[in-house]
Amino acid sequence: MSRAAAVRRKAVSPRSLTMPIETLNLPAIAGGKPLFDQLLPIASPEGLPSDEFLADVRRIIASRYLTNGSFVREFEAVCADYLGVPHCIAAANCTSALMLVLKVLDLNGEVILPSFTFHATAHAVAWNGLTPVFTDCDRDTFCLDPDSVRGRVSKKTAAILPVHLFGVPVAVGQFEKLAADLRVPVIYDAAHALGTRINGARLGNFGAAEIFSLSPTKLLVAGEGGLISTRDAALARRLRSARNYGDAGDHDPDVIGLNARMTEFHAALALRGLAGLEDRIARRNEVRLLYERRLRRVPGLRFQHVPHDAHSACKDFAIIVDEETFGRGRDWLASALAKENIEVRRYFWPPVHRQKLYRRVWDGRPLPVTDEISDRVLCLPIYSSLRNADVENVCDAIIRASEYARGPFAHPRPGLERTV
Ligand SMILES: *Cc1c(COP(=O)(O)O)cnc(C)c1O
């Protein structure tokens, strides 16, 4: 134990206080009783059907079509209708869908993307032999910053790959303009953003394509799954071949494809989950606002900004911890909340350009906003089944951690030390 920690420990020992310790609102990390008896998970798969899904399974088995059948076709049609986009292509997962979109666009050179994202975004670029050019994000929305992107454009720029982060849409208007000016495609990693709206319209209609994830922590769950939306009929046709080994049906592939087909079972699961998606997004927004209302006054915390014309799908809820003002850093708060039995995540840390696979690929140009956000970000539990009482309890845990971090126990004053 460090000297400072020893002092801290002594300072809160009952003997040193006139008040009995149990009346103090001490965080669990300082010896208080954890606010949760059982672990509160950070995420929980949503929209899972019960018995009706078993009937779907029986139908699939009876049909003898386990993949590429009527459930996948129906899922694609329902999604196209939901997103208001002409073409949807289902895939085995979002990562392979991203890989295939970059592949069929037949790109060469550099792809501009954020570093503050999940590493799969970068994997899709690297798998295609393209060079990732990591670019800074916006301080408020945490999404790829269009102005920073302009500074990274070169003759080798082949595409731009923004990410609608945590459900908040990137500045699509600016990216669409940039794409037109530069005549390069924009492909959106929309893994977090199924159901996100801008000016009332759902994402899915922007750029060359947008790619959604249907894995268990995302908005709509297929078990594993991905979905590509595009306005481009020719691109949609090529993608249908590409997910089927590149084979359009004549056994003479046009592209080195993958087997990235969605199975009928996964499509059936996702179809059932679509029914309640809007309600789940509305509930997630309630949870977000509940957090923000309670935590707004905590010194040293701020939140991701949702632009006024956007309705976020709220895939994640992140706080940014400023060590100076909060009294302790993000990592301390993460430990403090873990001791309260609250599952939290430093998401995304480390940023992709600092991960071992990509350190060597990174061009070394500084990404100050990315580094700052990544060092300070902490994601809290959010899902539609989260109860208000649990949200309040998480807030209580953060508030008492904050009071402790700024209070006399964390920074013992000389007088208090001497009384021990
Ligand atoms: C989850 C995720 C992916 C990958 O999705 P899978 O369906 O798991 O392959 C890609 N990009 C981002 C930003 C993600 O969060």
Coordinates of C-alpha atoms and ligand atoms in Angstrom, one line a residue:
M1 CA 0.0 0.0 0.0
S2 CA 1.3 3.4 -0.9
R3 CA 1.8 6.1 1.8
A4 CA -1.0 8.1 0.4
A5 CA -3.3 5.1 0.4
A6 CA -2.3 4.2 4.0
V7 CA -3.2 7.7 5.0
R8 CA -6.5 7.5 3.2
R9 CA -7.3 4.2 4.9
K10 CA -6.5 5.5 8.3
A11 CA -8.5 8.7 7.7
V12 CA -11.7 6.7 7.2
S13 CA -11.2 4.3 10.1
P14 CA -14.1 4.7 12.6
R15 CA -11.9 5.8 15.4
S16 CA -10.9 8.9 13.5
L17 CA -14.5 10.0 13.1
T18 CA -17.2 11.4 15.3
M19 CA -19.8 9.9 13.0
P20 CA -20.4 6.1 13.0
I21 CA -19.0 4.7 9.8
E22 CA -22.3 3.1 8.6
T23 CA -23.9 6.5 8.3
L24 CA -21.2 7.6 5.9
N25 CA -22.1 7.1 2.3
L26 CA -18.8 5.4 1.5
P27 CA -18.3 3.8 -1.9
A28 CA -17.6 0.0 -1.9
I29 CA -14.0 0.7 -3.0
A30 CA -13.5 2.4 0.3
G31 CA -15.3 -0.2 2.4
G32 CA -18.9 0.7 1.9
K33 CA -21.6 -1.9 1.2
P34 CA -21.9 -2.5 -2.6
L35 CA -25.0 -0.9 -4.1
F36 CA -25.8 -4.1 -6.1
D37 CA -25.9 -7.5 -4.5
Q38 CA -25.5 -9.1 -7.9
L39 CA -23.5 -8.0 -10.9
L40 CA -25.5 -5.6 -13.1
P41 CA -24.4 -6.4 -16.7
I42 CA -23.4 -3.7 -19.1
A43 CA -25.4 -5.1 -21.9
S44 CA -28.1 -7.7 -22.4
P45 CA -29.3 -9.2 -25.7
E46 CA -32.6 -7.7 -26.6
G47 CA -35.8 -8.6 -28.5
L48 CA -35.3 -12.3 -28.1
P49 CA -38.5 -14.2 -28.9
S50 CA -39.7 -17.1 -26.9
D51 CA -42.1 -19.9 -28.1
E52 CA -43.0 -18.3 -31.5
F53 CA -39.4 -18.7 -32.6
L54 CA -39.7 -22.5 -32.1
A55 CA -42.5 -22.6 -34.6
D56 CA -40.2 -20.8 -37.1
V57 CA -37.5 -23.4 -36.4
R58 CA -39.9 -26.2 -37.2
R59 CA -41.0 -24.5 -40.4
I60 CA -37.3 -24.1 -41.5
I61 CA -36.5 -27.7 -40.8
A62 CA -39.6 -28.8 -42.7
S63 CA -38.8 -26.6 -45.7
R64 CA -35.3 -28.2 -46.0
Y65 CA -33.9 -24.8 -46.8
L66 CA -31.4 -23.9 -44.0
T67 CA -29.7 -21.0 -45.7
N68 CA -30.5 -18.5 -48.4
G69 CA -34.2 -19.3 -48.1
S70 CA -37.5 -17.5 -47.6
F71 CA -36.7 -16.2 -44.0
V72 CA -33.5 -14.4 -45.3
R73 CA -35.4 -13.0 -48.2
E74 CA -38.3 -11.8 -46.0
F75 CA -35.8 -10.3 -43.5
E76 CA -34.1 -8.4 -46.3
A77 CA -37.4 -7.1 -47.6
V78 CA -38.7 -6.1 -44.1
C79 CA -35.4 -4.3 -43.4
A80 CA -35.5 -2.4 -46.7
D81 CA -39.0 -1.2 -45.9
Y82 CA -38.0 -0.3 -42.3
L83 CA -35.0 1.7 -43.4
G84 CA -36.7 3.1 -46.5
V85 CA -33.9 2.0 -48.8
P86 CA -34.2 0.0 -52.0
H87 CA -31.7 -2.8 -51.2
C88 CA -30.8 -4.8 -48.1
I89 CA -28.4 -7.7 -48.2
A90 CA -28.1 -9.9 -45.1
A91 CA -24.8 -11.4 -44.2
A92 CA -23.2 -13.7 -41.6
N93 CA -21.9 -10.8 -39.6
C94 CA -21.0 -7.1 -39.9
T95 CA -17.3 -7.7 -40.2
S96 CA -17.6 -9.9 -43.3
A97 CA -20.2 -7.5 -44.7
L98 CA -17.7 -4.6 -44.3
M99 CA -15.0 -6.7 -45.9
L100 CA -17.2 -7.5 -48.9
V101 CA -18.4 -4.0 -49.5
L102 CA -14.8 -2.7 -49.6
K103 CA -13.9 -5.7 -51.8
V104 CA -16.7 -5.3 -54.4
L105 CA -16.0 -1.6 -54.7
D106 CA -12.6 -2.7 -56.0
L107 CA -10.6 -0.1 -54.2
N108 CA -6.8 0.6 -54.1
G109 CA -4.9 2.8 -51.7
E110 CA -6.0 4.4 -48.5
V111 CA -9.1 4.4 -46.5
I112 CA -9.8 7.2 -44.0
L113 CA -11.4 5.9 -40.9
P114 CA -11.6 6.8 -37.2
S115 CA -9.3 5.3 -34.6
F116 CA -12.0 5.6 -31.9
T117 CA -14.0 2.6 -33.0
F118 CA -14.1 -1.1 -32.7
H119 CA -11.1 -2.8 -34.3
A120 CA -13.2 -4.7 -36.7
T121 CA -13.7 -1.5 -38.7
A122 CA -9.9 -1.4 -39.4
H123 CA -9.8 -5.2 -39.9
A124 CA -12.1 -4.8 -42.9
V125 CA -9.7 -2.3 -44.4
A126 CA -6.6 -4.3 -43.7
W127 CA -8.1 -7.6 -45.0
N128 CA -8.6 -5.9 -48.4
G129 CA -4.9 -4.9 -48.6
L130 CA -5.9 -1.3 -48.2
T131 CA -4.1 1.2 -45.9
P132 CA -6.0 2.5 -42.9
V133 CA -5.5 6.2 -42.4
F134 CA -6.5 6.9 -38.8
T135 CA -8.2 10.2 -38.4
D136 CA -9.3 12.2 -35.4
C137 CA -12.9 12.3 -34.1
D138 CA -15.1 15.2 -32.9
R139 CA -14.7 16.1 -29.2
D140 CA -18.5 16.3 -28.7
T141 CA -20.0 13.5 -30.8
F142 CA -17.0 11.2 -30.7
C143 CA -17.6 10.5 -34.4
L144 CA -15.1 10.9 -37.2
D145 CA -14.5 14.7 -37.7
P146 CA -15.1 15.8 -41.3
D147 CA -12.6 18.7 -41.0
S148 CA -9.9 16.3 -39.8
V149 CA -10.8 14.0 -42.8
R150 CA -10.2 16.9 -45.2
G151 CA -6.7 17.2 -43.8
R152 CA -5.9 13.5 -44.5
V153 CA -7.2 13.3 -48.0
S154 CA -4.4 12.5 -50.6
K155 CA -4.1 11.3 -54.1
K156 CA -4.2 7.8 -52.7
T157 CA -7.5 8.2 -50.9
A158 CA -9.8 5.4 -52.1
A159 CA -12.7 5.6 -49.7
I160 CA -13.9 7.2 -46.4
L161 CA -15.3 4.9 -43.7
P162 CA -17.0 6.8 -40.9
V163 CA -18.7 5.1 -37.9
H164 CA -22.0 6.1 -36.4
L165 CA -20.6 5.8 -32.9
F166 CA -22.7 4.4 -30.0
G167 CA -25.8 5.1 -32.2
V168 CA -25.0 8.8 -32.8
P169 CA -24.9 9.6 -36.5
V170 CA -21.8 11.1 -38.0
A171 CA -22.2 14.5 -39.8
V172 CA -23.6 12.7 -42.9
G173 CA -24.3 15.9 -44.8
Q174 CA -20.7 16.9 -44.7
F175 CA -19.5 13.5 -45.6
E176 CA -21.9 13.3 -48.6
K177 CA -20.5 16.6 -49.8
L178 CA -16.9 15.5 -49.3
A179 CA -17.6 12.3 -51.2
A180 CA -19.0 14.3 -54.1
D181 CA -16.1 16.8 -54.1
L182 CA -13.5 14.0 -54.0
R183 CA -15.4 11.5 -56.1
V184 CA -14.6 8.7 -53.6
P185 CA -17.2 6.4 -52.0
V186 CA -18.2 6.8 -48.4
I187 CA -19.1 3.6 -46.6
Y188 CA -20.7 3.9 -43.2
D189 CA -20.0 1.4 -40.4
A190 CA -23.5 1.5 -38.9
A191 CA -22.9 -1.4 -36.5
H192 CA -24.3 0.7 -33.7
A193 CA -27.0 2.5 -35.5
L194 CA -29.9 0.4 -36.7
G195 CA -32.9 2.6 -36.1
T196 CA -31.0 5.9 -35.7
R197 CA -32.7 8.8 -37.4
I198 CA -31.6 12.1 -38.9
N199 CA -34.3 14.7 -39.5
G200 CA -36.8 11.8 -39.0
A201 CA -35.3 9.5 -41.7
R202 CA -33.5 6.4 -40.7
L203 CA -29.9 5.8 -41.5
G204 CA -29.3 3.3 -44.3
N205 CA -29.7 5.7 -47.3
F206 CA -26.3 7.4 -47.2
G207 CA -23.1 6.8 -49.1
A208 CA -22.3 3.8 -51.2
A209 CA -23.6 1.5 -48.4
E210 CA -24.2 1.3 -44.7
I211 CA -23.4 -1.8 -42.8
F212 CA -25.2 -2.8 -39.6
S213 CA -24.4 -5.5 -37.0
L214 CA -26.9 -8.0 -35.6
S215 CA -24.6 -9.5 -32.9
P216 CA -25.9 -9.9 -29.3
T217 CA -24.8 -6.5 -27.9
K218 CA -26.3 -4.6 -30.8
L219 CA -29.8 -3.1 -31.3
L220 CA -31.3 -6.0 -33.2
V221 CA -30.1 -9.5 -32.5
A222 CA -29.7 -12.3 -35.0
G223 CA -27.3 -14.3 -32.8
E224 CA -24.7 -13.3 -35.3
G225 CA -25.5 -11.3 -38.4
G226 CA -24.9 -8.3 -40.6
L227 CA -27.0 -6.2 -42.9
I228 CA -25.9 -4.0 -45.8
S229 CA -28.2 -1.3 -47.1
T230 CA -27.6 0.5 -50.4
R231 CA -29.4 2.6 -53.0
D232 CA -27.2 1.1 -55.7
A233 CA -28.8 -1.9 -57.5
A234 CA -25.6 -2.9 -59.2
L235 CA -23.6 -2.9 -56.0
A236 CA -26.4 -4.9 -54.3
R237 CA -26.2 -7.5 -57.1
R238 CA -22.4 -7.8 -56.7
L239 CA -22.8 -8.1 -52.9
R240 CA -25.2 -11.0 -53.3
S241 CA -22.7 -12.9 -55.3
A242 CA -19.8 -11.8 -53.0
R243 CA -21.4 -13.3 -49.9
N244 CA -21.9 -16.5 -51.9
Y245 CA -18.2 -17.2 -52.6
G246 CA -18.4 -14.5 -55.3
D247 CA -20.5 -16.9 -57.4
A248 CA -23.6 -15.4 -59.1
G249 CA -24.8 -18.9 -60.0
D250 CA -22.7 -19.8 -63.0
H251 CA -19.8 -21.4 -61.1
D252 CA -17.5 -18.8 -62.5
P253 CA -17.0 -16.3 -59.7
D254 CA -16.5 -12.6 -60.6
V255 CA -14.9 -11.7 -57.3
I256 CA -12.9 -13.5 -54.6
G257 CA -15.9 -13.8 -52.3
L258 CA -16.6 -15.3 -48.9
N259 CA -19.2 -17.6 -47.5
A260 CA -20.9 -14.8 -45.6
R261 CA -24.5 -16.0 -45.9
M262 CA -27.0 -15.6 -43.2
T263 CA -28.7 -18.8 -42.1
E264 CA -32.5 -19.1 -42.0
F265 CA -32.4 -19.5 -38.2
H266 CA -30.6 -16.3 -37.7
A267 CA -33.0 -14.5 -40.1
A268 CA -36.0 -15.8 -38.2
L269 CA -34.6 -14.6 -34.9
A270 CA -33.9 -11.1 -36.3
L271 CA -37.3 -10.9 -37.9
R272 CA -38.9 -11.6 -34.5
G273 CA -36.7 -9.0 -32.9
L274 CA -37.6 -6.3 -35.4
A275 CA -41.1 -6.1 -34.0
G276 CA -40.1 -4.3 -30.8
L277 CA -37.1 -2.4 -32.1
E278 CA -38.7 1.1 -32.0
D279 CA -39.9 0.6 -28.4
R280 CA -36.5 -0.6 -27.3
I281 CA -34.8 2.4 -28.9
A282 CA -37.3 4.7 -27.1
R283 CA -36.6 3.0 -23.8
R284 CA -32.8 3.3 -24.3
N285 CA -33.3 7.0 -24.9
E286 CA -35.3 7.2 -21.6
V287 CA -32.4 5.5 -19.8
R288 CA -29.9 7.9 -21.4
L289 CA -31.9 10.9 -20.3
L290 CA -32.3 9.5 -16.8
Y291 CA -28.5 9.1 -16.6
E292 CA -27.9 12.6 -18.0
R293 CA -30.4 14.3 -15.6
R294 CA -28.8 12.7 -12.5
L295 CA -25.2 13.0 -13.5
R296 CA -25.2 16.4 -15.1
R297 CA -24.2 18.1 -11.9
V298 CA -21.4 15.8 -11.1
P299 CA -18.2 17.8 -11.5
G300 CA -15.8 16.4 -14.1
L301 CA -18.2 14.3 -16.1
R302 CA -19.6 15.0 -19.6
F303 CA -21.6 13.0 -22.1
Q304 CA -21.6 12.3 -25.8
H305 CA -23.5 15.0 -27.7
V306 CA -26.5 13.9 -29.7
P307 CA -27.0 16.5 -32.5
H308 CA -30.5 18.2 -32.3
D309 CA -31.6 16.7 -35.7
A310 CA -30.6 13.2 -34.6
H311 CA -32.5 10.5 -32.8
S312 CA -29.8 8.1 -31.5
A313 CA -30.4 4.3 -31.2
C314 CA -28.4 4.6 -27.9
K315 CA -26.4 1.5 -28.4
D316 CA -24.0 2.6 -25.7
F317 CA -24.0 5.3 -23.0
A318 CA -20.6 6.8 -22.3
I319 CA -19.3 9.2 -19.8
I320 CA -16.1 11.2 -20.1
V321 CA -14.2 11.5 -16.8
D322 CA -12.0 14.5 -16.3
E323 CA -9.5 13.5 -13.6
E324 CA -8.6 17.0 -12.6
T325 CA -12.2 18.0 -11.8
F326 CA -13.6 14.6 -10.8
G327 CA -10.9 14.1 -8.3
R328 CA -9.9 10.7 -9.6
G329 CA -9.3 9.3 -13.1
R330 CA -11.5 7.0 -15.3
D331 CA -9.6 3.9 -14.3
W332 CA -10.3 4.5 -10.6
L333 CA -14.0 5.1 -11.3
A334 CA -14.1 1.9 -13.3
S335 CA -12.7 0.0 -10.3
A336 CA -15.0 1.8 -7.9
L337 CA -18.0 0.8 -10.0
A338 CA -16.8 -2.8 -10.4
K339 CA -16.7 -2.9 -6.6
E340 CA -20.3 -1.8 -6.5
N341 CA -21.1 -4.8 -8.8
I342 CA -21.7 -2.7 -11.8
E343 CA -20.2 -3.9 -15.0
V344 CA -18.6 -1.0 -16.9
R345 CA -16.3 -0.9 -20.0
R346 CA -13.5 1.2 -21.2
Y347 CA -14.9 1.3 -24.6
F348 CA -12.9 2.0 -26.9
W349 CA -9.6 1.8 -25.2
P350 CA -6.9 1.5 -26.4
P351 CA -7.9 3.3 -29.6
V352 CA -7.1 1.3 -32.8
H353 CA -4.0 3.2 -33.8
R354 CA -2.4 2.2 -30.4
Q355 CA -3.3 -1.5 -30.7
K356 CA -0.3 -3.7 -31.6
L357 CA -1.6 -4.7 -35.0
Y358 CA -2.1 -1.1 -36.1
R359 CA 0.7 0.8 -34.3
R360 CA 3.1 0.0 -37.2
V361 CA 0.4 0.9 -39.8
W362 CA -0.4 4.2 -38.1
D363 CA 1.3 7.1 -39.9
G364 CA 2.3 8.7 -36.6
R365 CA 0.2 11.8 -37.1
P366 CA -1.2 12.8 -33.7
L367 CA -4.9 12.1 -32.8
P368 CA -5.2 14.3 -29.8
V369 CA -9.0 14.1 -29.4
T370 CA -9.1 10.3 -29.9
D371 CA -6.4 9.8 -27.3
E372 CA -8.2 12.1 -24.9
I373 CA -11.6 10.5 -25.2
S374 CA -10.2 7.0 -25.2
D375 CA -8.3 7.7 -22.0
R376 CA -11.3 9.1 -20.3
V377 CA -14.3 7.2 -21.6
L378 CA -16.4 4.8 -19.6
C379 CA -19.5 3.0 -20.8
L380 CA -22.3 2.3 -18.4
P381 CA -25.1 -0.3 -18.5
I382 CA -27.8 0.5 -21.0
Y383 CA -30.5 -1.7 -22.5
S384 CA -34.2 -1.6 -22.7
S385 CA -34.8 -4.0 -19.9
L386 CA -32.8 -1.9 -17.5
R387 CA -35.1 -0.7 -14.7
N388 CA -35.2 2.9 -13.6
A389 CA -34.3 1.8 -10.1
D390 CA -31.1 0.2 -11.4
V391 CA -30.2 3.4 -13.4
E392 CA -30.8 5.5 -10.2
N393 CA -28.5 3.1 -8.3
V394 CA -25.7 3.4 -10.9
C395 CA -26.0 7.1 -10.6
D396 CA -25.9 6.9 -6.8
A397 CA -22.7 4.8 -7.1
I398 CA -21.1 7.4 -9.4
I399 CA -22.2 10.3 -7.1
R400 CA -20.9 8.8 -4.0
A401 CA -17.7 7.9 -5.8
S402 CA -17.5 11.5 -6.9
E403 CA -18.0 12.8 -3.4
Y404 CA -15.4 10.5 -2.1
A405 CA -13.0 11.4 -4.8
R406 CA -13.2 15.1 -4.1
G407 CA -13.9 14.8 -0.3
P408 CA -11.6 14.9 2.7
F409 CA -11.1 11.1 2.7
A410 CA -9.5 11.0 -0.7
H411 CA -7.3 14.0 -0.1
P412 CA -6.8 14.0 3.7
R413 CA -6.1 17.5 5.0
P414 CA -3.3 17.8 7.5
G415 CA -5.7 18.3 10.4
L416 CA -7.6 15.2 9.7
E417 CA -4.4 13.2 9.4
R418 CA -3.2 14.3 12.8
T419 CA -6.4 13.2 14.6
V420 CA -5.6 9.6 13.8
Ligands
LIG1 C1 -19.7 -4.9 -33.4 C2 -19.0 -4.0 -34.4 C3 -18.6 -4.5 -35.7 C4 -18.6 -5.9 -36.0 O1 -19.8 -6.5 -36.0 P1 -20.0 -8.1 -36.0 O2 -21.4 -8.3 -36.4 O3 -19.7 -8.6 -34.7 O4 -19.0 -8.6 -37.0 C5 -18.0 -3.6 -36.5 N1 -17.9 -2.3 -36.2 C6 -18.3 -1.8 -35.0 C7 -18.2 -0.3 -34.8 C8 -18.9 -2.6 -34.1 O5 -19.2 -2.2 -32.9

